[in-house]
PDB file of C-alpha atoms and ligand atoms in Angstrom:
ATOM      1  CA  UNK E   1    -123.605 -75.520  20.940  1.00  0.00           C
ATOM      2  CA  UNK E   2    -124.295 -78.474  18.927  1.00  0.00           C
ATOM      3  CA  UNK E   3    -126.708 -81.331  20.719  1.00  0.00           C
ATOM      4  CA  UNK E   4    -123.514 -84.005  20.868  1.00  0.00           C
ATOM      5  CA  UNK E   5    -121.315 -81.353  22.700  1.00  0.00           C
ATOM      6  CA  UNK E   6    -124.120 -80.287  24.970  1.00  0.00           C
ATOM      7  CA  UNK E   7    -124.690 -84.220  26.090  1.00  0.00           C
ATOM      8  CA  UNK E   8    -121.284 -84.123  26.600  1.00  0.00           C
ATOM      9  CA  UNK E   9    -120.753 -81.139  28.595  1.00  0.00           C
ATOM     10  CA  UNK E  10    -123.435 -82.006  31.112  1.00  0.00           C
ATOM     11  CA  UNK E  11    -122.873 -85.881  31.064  1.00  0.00           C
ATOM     12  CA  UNK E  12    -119.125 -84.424  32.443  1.00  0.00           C
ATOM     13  CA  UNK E  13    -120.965 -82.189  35.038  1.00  0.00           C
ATOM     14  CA  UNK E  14    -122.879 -84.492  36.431  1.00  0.00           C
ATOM     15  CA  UNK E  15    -120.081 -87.248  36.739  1.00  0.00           C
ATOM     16  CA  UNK E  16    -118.665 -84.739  38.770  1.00  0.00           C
ATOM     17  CA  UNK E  17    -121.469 -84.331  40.829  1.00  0.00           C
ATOM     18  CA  UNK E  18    -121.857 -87.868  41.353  1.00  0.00           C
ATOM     19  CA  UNK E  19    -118.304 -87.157  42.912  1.00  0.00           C
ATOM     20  CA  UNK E  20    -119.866 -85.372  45.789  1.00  0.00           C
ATOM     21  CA  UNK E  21    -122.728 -87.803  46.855  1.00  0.00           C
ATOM     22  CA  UNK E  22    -119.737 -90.801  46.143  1.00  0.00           C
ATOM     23  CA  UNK E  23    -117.456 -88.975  49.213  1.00  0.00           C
ATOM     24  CA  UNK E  24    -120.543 -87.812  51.098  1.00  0.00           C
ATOM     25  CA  UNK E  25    -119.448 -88.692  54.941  1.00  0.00           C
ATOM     26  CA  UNK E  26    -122.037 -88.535  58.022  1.00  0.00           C
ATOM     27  CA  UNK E  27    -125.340 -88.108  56.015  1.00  0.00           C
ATOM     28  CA  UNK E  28    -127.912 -88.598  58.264  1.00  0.00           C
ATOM     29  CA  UNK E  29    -126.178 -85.468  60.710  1.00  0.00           C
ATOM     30  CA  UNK E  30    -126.979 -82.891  57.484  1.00  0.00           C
ATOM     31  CA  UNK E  31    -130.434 -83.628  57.549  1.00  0.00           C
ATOM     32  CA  UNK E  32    -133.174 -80.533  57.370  1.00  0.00           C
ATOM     33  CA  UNK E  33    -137.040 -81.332  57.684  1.00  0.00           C
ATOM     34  CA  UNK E  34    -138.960 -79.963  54.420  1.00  0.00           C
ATOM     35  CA  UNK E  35    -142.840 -79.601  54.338  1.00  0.00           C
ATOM     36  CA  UNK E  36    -145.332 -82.775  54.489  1.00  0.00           C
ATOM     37  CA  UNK E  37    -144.157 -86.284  56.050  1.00  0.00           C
ATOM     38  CA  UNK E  38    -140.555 -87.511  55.879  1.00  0.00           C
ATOM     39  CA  UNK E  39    -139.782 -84.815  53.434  1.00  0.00           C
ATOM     40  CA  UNK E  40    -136.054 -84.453  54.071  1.00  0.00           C
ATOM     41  CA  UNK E  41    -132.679 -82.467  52.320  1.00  0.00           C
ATOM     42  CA  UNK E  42    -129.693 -83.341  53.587  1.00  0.00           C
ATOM     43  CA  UNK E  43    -126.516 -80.307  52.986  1.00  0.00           C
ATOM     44  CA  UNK E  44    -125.729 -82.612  49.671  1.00  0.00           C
ATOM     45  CA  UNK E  45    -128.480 -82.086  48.390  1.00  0.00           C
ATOM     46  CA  UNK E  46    -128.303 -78.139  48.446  1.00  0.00           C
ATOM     47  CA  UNK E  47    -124.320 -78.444  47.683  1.00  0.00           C
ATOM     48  CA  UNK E  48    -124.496 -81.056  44.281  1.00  0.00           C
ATOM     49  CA  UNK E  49    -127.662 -78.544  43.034  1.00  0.00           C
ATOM     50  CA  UNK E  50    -125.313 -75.499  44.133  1.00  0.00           C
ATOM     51  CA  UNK E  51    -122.408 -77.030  42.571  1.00  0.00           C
ATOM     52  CA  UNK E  52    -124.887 -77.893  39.391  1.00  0.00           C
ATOM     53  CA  UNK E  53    -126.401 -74.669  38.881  1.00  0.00           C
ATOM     54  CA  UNK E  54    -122.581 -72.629  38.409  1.00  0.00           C
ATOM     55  CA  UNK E  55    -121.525 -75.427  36.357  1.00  0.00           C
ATOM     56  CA  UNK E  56    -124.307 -75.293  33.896  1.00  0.00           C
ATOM     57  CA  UNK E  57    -124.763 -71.978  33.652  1.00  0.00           C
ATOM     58  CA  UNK E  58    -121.400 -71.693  32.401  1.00  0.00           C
ATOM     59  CA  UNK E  59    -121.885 -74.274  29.452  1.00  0.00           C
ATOM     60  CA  UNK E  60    -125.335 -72.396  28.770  1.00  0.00           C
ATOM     61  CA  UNK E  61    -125.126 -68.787  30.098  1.00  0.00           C
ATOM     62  CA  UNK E  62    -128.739 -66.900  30.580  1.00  0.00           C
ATOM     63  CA  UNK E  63    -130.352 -70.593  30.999  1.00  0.00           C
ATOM     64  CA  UNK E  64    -133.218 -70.491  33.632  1.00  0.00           C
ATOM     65  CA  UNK E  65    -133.083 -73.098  36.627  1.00  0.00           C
ATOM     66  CA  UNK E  66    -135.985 -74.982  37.840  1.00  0.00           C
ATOM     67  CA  UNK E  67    -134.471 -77.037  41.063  1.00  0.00           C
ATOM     68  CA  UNK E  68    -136.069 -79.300  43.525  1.00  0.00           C
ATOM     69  CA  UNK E  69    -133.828 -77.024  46.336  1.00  0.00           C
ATOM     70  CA  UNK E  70    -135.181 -73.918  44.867  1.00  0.00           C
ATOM     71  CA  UNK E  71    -138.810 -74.775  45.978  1.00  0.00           C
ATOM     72  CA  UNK E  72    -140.665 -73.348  42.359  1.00  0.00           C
ATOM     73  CA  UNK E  73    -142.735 -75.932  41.418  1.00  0.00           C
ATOM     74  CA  UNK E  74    -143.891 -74.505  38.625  1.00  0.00           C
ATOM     75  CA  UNK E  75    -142.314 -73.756  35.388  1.00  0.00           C
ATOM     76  CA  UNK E  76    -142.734 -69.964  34.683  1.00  0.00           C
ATOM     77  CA  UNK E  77    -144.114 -68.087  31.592  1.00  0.00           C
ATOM     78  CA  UNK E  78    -140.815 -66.509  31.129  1.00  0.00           C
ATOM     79  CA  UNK E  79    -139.033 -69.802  30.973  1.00  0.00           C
ATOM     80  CA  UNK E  80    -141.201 -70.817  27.075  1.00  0.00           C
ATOM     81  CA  UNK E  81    -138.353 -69.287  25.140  1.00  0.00           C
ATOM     82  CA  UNK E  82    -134.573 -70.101  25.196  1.00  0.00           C
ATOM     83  CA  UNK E  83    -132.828 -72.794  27.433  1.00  0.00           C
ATOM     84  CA  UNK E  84    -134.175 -74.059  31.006  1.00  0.00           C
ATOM     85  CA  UNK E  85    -132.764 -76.887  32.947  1.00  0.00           C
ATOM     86  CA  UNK E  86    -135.005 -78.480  35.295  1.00  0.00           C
ATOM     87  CA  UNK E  87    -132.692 -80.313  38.380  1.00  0.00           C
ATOM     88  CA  UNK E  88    -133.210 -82.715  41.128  1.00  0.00           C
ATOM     89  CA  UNK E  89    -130.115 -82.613  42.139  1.00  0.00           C
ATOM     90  CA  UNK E  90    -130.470 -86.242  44.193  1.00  0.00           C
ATOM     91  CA  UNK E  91    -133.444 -88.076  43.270  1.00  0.00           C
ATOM     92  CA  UNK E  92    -133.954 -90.932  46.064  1.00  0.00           C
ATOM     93  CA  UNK E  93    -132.997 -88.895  48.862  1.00  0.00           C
ATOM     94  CA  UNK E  94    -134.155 -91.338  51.347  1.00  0.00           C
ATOM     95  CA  UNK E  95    -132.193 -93.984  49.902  1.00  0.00           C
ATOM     96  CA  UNK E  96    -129.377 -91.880  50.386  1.00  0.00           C
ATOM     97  CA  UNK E  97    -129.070 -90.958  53.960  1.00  0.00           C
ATOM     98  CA  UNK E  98    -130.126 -94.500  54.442  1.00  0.00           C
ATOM     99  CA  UNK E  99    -127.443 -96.346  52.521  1.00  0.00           C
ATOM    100  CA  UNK E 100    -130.167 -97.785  49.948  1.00  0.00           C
ATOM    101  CA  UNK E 101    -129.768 -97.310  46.461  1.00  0.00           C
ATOM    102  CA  UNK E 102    -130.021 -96.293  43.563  1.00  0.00           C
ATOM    103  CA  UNK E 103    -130.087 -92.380  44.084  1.00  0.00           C
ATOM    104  CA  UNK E 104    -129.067 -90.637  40.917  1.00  0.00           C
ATOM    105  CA  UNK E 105    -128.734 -87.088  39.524  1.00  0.00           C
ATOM    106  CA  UNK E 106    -131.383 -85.682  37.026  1.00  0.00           C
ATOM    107  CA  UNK E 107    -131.139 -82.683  34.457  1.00  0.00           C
ATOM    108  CA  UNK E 108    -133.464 -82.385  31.864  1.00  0.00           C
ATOM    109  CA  UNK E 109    -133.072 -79.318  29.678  1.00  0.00           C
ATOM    110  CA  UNK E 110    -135.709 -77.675  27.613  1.00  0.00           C
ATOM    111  CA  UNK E 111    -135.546 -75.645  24.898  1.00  0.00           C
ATOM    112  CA  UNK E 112    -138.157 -73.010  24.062  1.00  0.00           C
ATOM    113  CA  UNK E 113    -140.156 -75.315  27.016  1.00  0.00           C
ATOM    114  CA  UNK E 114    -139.985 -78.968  24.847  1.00  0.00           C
ATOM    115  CA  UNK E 115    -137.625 -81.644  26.373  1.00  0.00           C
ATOM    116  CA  UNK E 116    -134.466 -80.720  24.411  1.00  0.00           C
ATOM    117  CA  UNK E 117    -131.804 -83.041  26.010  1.00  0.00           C
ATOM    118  CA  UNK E 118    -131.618 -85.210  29.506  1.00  0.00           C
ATOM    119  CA  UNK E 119    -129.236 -86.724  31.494  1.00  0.00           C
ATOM    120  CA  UNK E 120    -129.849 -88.877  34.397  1.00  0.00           C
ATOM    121  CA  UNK E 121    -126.350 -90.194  36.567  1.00  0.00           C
ATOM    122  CA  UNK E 122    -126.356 -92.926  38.874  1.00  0.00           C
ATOM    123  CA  UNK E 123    -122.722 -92.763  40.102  1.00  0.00           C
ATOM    124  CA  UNK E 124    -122.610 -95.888  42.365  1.00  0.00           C
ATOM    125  CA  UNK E 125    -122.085 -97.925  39.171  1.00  0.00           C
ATOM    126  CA  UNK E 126    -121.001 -94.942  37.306  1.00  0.00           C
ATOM    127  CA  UNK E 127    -123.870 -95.261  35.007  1.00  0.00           C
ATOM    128  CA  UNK E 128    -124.785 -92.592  32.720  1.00  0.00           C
ATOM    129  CA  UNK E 129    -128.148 -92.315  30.813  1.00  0.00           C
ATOM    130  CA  UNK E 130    -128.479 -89.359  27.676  1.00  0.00           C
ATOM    131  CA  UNK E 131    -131.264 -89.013  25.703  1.00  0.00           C
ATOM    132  CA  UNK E 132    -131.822 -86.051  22.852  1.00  0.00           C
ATOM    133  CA  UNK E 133    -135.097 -85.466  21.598  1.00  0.00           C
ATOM    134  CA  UNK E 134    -135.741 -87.463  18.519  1.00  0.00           C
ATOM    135  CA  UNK E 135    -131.856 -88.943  18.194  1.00  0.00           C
ATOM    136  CA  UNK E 136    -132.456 -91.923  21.047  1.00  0.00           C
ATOM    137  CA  UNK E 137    -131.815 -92.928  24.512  1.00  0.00           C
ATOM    138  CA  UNK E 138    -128.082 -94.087  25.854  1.00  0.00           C
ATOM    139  CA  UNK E 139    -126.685 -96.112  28.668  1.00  0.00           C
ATOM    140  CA  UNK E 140    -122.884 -95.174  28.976  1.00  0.00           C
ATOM    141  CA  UNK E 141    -123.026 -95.127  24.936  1.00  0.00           C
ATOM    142  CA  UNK E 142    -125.239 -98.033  24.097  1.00  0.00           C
ATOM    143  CA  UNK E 143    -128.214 -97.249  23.111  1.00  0.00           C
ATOM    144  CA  UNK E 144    -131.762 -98.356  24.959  1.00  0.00           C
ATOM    145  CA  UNK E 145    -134.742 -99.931  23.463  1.00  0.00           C
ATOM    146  CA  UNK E 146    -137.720-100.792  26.279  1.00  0.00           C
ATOM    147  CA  UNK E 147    -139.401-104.039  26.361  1.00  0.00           C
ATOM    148  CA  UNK E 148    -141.408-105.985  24.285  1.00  0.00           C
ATOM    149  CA  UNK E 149    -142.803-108.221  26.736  1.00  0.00           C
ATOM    150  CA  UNK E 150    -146.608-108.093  27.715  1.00  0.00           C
ATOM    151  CA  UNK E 151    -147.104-107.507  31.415  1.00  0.00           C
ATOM    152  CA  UNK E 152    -147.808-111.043  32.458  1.00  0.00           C
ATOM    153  CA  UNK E 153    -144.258-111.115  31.504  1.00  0.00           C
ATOM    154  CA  UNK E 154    -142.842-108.183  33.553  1.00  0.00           C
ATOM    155  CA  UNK E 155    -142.289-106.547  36.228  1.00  0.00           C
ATOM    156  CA  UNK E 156    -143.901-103.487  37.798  1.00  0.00           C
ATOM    157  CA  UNK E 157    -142.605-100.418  39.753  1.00  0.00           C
ATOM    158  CA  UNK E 158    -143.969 -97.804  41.646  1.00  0.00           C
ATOM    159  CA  UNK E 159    -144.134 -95.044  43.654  1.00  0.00           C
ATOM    160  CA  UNK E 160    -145.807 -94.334  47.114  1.00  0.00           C
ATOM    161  CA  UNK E 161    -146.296 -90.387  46.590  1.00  0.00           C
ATOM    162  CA  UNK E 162    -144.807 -90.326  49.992  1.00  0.00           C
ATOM    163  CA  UNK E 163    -144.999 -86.417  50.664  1.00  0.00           C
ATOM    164  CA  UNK E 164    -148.580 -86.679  49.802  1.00  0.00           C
ATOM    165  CA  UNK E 165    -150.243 -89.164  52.047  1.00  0.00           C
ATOM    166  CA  UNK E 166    -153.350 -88.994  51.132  1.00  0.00           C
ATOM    167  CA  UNK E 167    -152.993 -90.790  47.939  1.00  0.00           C
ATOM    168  CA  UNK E 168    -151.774 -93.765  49.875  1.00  0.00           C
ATOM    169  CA  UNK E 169    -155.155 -95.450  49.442  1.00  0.00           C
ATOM    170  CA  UNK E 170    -155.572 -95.281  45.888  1.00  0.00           C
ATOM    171  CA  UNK E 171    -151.653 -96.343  45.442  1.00  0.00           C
ATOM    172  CA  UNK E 172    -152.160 -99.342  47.068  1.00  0.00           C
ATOM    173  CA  UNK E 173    -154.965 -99.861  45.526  1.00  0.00           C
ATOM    174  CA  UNK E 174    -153.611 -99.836  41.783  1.00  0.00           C
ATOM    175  CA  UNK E 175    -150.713-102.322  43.757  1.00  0.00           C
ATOM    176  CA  UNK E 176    -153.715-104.608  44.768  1.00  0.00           C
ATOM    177  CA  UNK E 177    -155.361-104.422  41.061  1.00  0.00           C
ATOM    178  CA  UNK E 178    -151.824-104.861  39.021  1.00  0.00           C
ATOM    179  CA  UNK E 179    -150.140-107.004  41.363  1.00  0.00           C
ATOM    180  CA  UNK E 180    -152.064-110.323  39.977  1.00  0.00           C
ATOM    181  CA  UNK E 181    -151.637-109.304  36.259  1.00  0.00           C
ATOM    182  CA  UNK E 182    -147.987-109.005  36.600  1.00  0.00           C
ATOM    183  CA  UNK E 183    -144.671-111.196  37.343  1.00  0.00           C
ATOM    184  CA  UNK E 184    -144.144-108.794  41.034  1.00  0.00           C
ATOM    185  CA  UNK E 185    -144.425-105.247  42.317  1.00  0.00           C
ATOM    186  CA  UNK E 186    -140.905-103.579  42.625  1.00  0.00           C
ATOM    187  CA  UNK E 187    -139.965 -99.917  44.575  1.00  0.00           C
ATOM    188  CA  UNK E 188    -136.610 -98.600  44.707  1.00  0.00           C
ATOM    189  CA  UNK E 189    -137.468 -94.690  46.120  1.00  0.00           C
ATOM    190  CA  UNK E 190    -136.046 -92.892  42.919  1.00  0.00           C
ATOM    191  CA  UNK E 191    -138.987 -92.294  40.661  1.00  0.00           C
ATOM    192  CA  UNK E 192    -136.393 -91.171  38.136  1.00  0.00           C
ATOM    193  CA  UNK E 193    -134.332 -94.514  38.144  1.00  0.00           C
ATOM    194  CA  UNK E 194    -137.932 -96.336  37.662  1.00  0.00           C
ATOM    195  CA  UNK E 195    -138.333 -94.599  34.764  1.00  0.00           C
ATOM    196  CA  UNK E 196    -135.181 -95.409  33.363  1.00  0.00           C
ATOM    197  CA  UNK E 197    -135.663 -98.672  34.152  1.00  0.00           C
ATOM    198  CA  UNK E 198    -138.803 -98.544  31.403  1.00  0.00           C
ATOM    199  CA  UNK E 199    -136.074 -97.410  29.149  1.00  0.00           C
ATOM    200  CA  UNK E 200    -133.377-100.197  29.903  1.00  0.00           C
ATOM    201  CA  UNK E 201    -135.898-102.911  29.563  1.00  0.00           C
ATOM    202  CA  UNK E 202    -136.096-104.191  32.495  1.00  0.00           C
ATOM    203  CA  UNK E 203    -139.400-103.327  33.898  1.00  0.00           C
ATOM    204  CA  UNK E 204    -142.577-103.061  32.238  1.00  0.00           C
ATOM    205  CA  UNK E 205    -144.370-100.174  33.772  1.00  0.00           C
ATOM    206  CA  UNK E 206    -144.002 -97.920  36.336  1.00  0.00           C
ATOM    207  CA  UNK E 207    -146.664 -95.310  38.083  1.00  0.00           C
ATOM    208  CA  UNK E 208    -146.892 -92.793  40.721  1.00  0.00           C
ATOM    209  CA  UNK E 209    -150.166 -90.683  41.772  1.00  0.00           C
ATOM    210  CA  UNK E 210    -148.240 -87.577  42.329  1.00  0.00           C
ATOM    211  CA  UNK E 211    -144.212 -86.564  40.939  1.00  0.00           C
ATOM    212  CA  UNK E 212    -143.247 -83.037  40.601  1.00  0.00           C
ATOM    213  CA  UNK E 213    -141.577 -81.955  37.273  1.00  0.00           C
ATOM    214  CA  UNK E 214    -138.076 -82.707  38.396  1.00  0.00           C
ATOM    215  CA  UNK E 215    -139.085 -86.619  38.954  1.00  0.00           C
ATOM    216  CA  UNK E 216    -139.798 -87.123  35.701  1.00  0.00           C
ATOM    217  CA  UNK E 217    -138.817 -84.274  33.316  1.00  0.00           C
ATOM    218  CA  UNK E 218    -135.113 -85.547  32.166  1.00  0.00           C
ATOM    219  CA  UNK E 219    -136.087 -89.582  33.209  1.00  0.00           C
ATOM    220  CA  UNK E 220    -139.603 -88.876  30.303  1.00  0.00           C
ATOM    221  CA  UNK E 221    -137.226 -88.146  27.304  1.00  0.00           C
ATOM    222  CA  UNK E 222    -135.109 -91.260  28.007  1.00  0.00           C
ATOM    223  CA  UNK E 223    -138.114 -93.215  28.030  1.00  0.00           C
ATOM    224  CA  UNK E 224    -140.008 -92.197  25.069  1.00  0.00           C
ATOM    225  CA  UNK E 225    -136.686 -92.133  22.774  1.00  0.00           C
ATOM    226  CA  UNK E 226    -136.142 -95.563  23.826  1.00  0.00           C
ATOM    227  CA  UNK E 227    -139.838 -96.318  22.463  1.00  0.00           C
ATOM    228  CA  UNK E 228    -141.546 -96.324  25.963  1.00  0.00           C
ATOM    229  CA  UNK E 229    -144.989 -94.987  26.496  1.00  0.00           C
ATOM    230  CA  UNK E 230    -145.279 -91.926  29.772  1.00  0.00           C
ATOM    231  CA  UNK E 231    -148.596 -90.133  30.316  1.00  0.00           C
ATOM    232  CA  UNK E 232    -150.301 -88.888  33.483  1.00  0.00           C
ATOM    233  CA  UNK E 233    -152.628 -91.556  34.547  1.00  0.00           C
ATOM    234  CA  UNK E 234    -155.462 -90.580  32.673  1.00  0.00           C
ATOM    235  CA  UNK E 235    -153.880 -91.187  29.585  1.00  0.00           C
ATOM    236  CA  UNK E 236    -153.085 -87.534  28.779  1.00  0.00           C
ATOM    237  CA  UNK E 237    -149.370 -85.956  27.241  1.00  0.00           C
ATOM    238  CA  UNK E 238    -147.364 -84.958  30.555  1.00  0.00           C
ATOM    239  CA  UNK E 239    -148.006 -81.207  30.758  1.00  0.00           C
ATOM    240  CA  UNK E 240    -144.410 -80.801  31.487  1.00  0.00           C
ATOM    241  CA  UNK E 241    -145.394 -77.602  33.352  1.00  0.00           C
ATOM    242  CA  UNK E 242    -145.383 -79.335  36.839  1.00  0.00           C
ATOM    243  CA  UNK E 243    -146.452 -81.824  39.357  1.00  0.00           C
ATOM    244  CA  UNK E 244    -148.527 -84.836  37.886  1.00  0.00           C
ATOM    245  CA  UNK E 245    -149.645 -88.074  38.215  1.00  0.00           C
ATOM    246  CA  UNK E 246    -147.027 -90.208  35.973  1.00  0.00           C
ATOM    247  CA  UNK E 247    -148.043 -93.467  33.922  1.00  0.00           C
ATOM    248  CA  UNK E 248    -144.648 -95.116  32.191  1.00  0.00           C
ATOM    249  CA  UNK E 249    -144.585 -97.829  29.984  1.00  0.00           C
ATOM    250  CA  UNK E 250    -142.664-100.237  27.995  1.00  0.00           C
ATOM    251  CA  UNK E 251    -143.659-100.450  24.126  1.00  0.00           C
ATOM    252  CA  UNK E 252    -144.633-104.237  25.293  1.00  0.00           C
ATOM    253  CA  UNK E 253    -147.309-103.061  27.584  1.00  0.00           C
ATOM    254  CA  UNK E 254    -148.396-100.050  25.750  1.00  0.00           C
ATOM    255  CA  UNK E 255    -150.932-101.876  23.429  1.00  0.00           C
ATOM    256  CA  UNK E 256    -152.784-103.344  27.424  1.00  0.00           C
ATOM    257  CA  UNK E 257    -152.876-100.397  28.985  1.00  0.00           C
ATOM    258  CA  UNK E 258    -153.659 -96.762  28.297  1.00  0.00           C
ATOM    259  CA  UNK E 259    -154.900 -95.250  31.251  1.00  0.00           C
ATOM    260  CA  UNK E 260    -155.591 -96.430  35.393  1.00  0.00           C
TER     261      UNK E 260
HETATM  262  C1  IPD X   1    -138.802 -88.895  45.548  1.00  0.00           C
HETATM  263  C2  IPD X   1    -138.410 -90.204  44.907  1.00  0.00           C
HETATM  264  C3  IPD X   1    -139.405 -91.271  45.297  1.00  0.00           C
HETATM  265  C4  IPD X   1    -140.823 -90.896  44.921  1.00  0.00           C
HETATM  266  C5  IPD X   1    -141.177 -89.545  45.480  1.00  0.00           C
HETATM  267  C6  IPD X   1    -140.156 -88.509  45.038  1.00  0.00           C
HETATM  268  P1  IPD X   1    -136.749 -87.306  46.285  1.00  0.00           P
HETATM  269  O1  IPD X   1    -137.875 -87.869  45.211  1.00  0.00           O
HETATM  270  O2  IPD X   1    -138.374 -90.095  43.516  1.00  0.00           O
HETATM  271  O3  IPD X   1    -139.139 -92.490  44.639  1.00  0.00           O
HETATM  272  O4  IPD X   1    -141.710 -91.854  45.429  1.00  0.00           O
HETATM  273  O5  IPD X   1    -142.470 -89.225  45.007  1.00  0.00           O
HETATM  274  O6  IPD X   1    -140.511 -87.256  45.557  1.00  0.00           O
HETATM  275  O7  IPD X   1    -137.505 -86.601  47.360  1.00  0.00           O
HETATM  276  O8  IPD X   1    -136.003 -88.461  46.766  1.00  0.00           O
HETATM  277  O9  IPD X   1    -135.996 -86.387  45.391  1.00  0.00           O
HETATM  278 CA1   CA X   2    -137.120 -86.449  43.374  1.00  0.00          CA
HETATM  279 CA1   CA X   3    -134.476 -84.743  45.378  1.00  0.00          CA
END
């Protein structure tokens, strides 16, 4: 299938998805305790990846599934050759049994394990990022560029690593030390919608001490085809094998800062 029709298969998928957490009813009454503190899955979460893993194995049959509801945190030898989509299936899952937003969908797929094609849906304001590798980054069809604006100029987002509390010392602490070097400090509890918010242009940077591959595998395309900058915090290329500390950046910033 070519790369166009793929986008546009899955872009259809997850729209429909979208449908499911758009008529979710009664959240908070769905809601199952996961390991480590405030680690929650509500029954949407398990039905929109459900619902996401028949779809998408029809439009790509023999694909492999890496899924924040599956628990494999890890991306497996066996998954290096041929198509594998990596899901959160609600990123911001707080946000979402509380009534805050954004929470959006995210589905990166690899191909022969390199970022092939993403697509990120936030379906509140039906708004639908696509990225293929080397062909650019979309928002509902226009396409992104990230900032040019120095950080003085911009604003910051991050994450608190909130599953892993003890990083909570050193995240605050890179709040305390790029607070007064920046317009303000956002957080919006989707690591994924941060990132695209590198892409769009509208923030600067974004970092978190800890992700796991499906908070940042499809939202790292859209980034770096709209000429953002995302590394682990040291600097280094994103393994892309599993959970990492994630560094994002707007082409703006990139020249000021290369690693925390
Ligand atoms: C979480 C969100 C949050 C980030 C956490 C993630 P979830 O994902 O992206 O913003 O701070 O590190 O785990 O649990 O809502 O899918
Ligand atoms: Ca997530
Ligand atoms: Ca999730």
């Amino acid at each position: 299938m070519n790369t166009e029709k793929l986008i546009e298969e899955i872009s259809l998928t997850a729209r429909e998805a979208g449908q499911i957490m758009l008529e979710a009813e009664d959240i908070r009454h769905t809601i199952k305790a996961k390991s480590g503190h405030a680690n929650f899955v509500t029954a949407y979460d398990e039905r929109v990846q459900e619902f996401l893993f028949d779809r998408l194995q029809k439009i790509l049959p023999g694909a492999h599934f890496v899924g924040e509801e599956e628990g494999a945190e890890v991306f497996k030898p066996e998954y290096e050759k041929g198509y594998t989509f990596c899901i959160d299936p609600i990123d911001g899952t707080s946000n979402f049994l509380t009534g805050y937003r954004p929470s959006v969908i995210s589905l990166a797929l690899f191909l022969d394990g390199k970022n092939h094609v993403s697509v990120v849906y936030e379906p509140y304001h039906d708004l639908m990022f696509t990225a293929a590798r080397g062909e650019g980054a979309f928002l509902n069809g226009k396409k992104l560029e990230s900032s040019r604006e120095p950080l003085a100029r911009s604003l910051v987002s991050f994450g608190t690593s909130p599953y892993d509390p003890e990083l909570m010392d050193r995240s605050f602490e890179l709040c305390r030390k790029i607070l007064p070097q920046c317009i303000d400090l956002r957080r919006s509890g989707s690591a994924v919608w941060d990132i695209c918010q590198v892409a769009m242009g509208v923030t600067g940077m974004f970092f978190e001490c800890r992700l796991r591959l499906w908070d940042f595998a499809a939202a790292a395309l859209i980034v770096e085809e709209a000429g953002g900058r995302i590394t682990d915090m040291e600097g280094q290329p994103l393994t892309m094998r599993g959970p990492s500390s994630v560094l994002c950046v707007s082409a703006g910033v990139a020249g000021e800062i290369r690693r925390f």
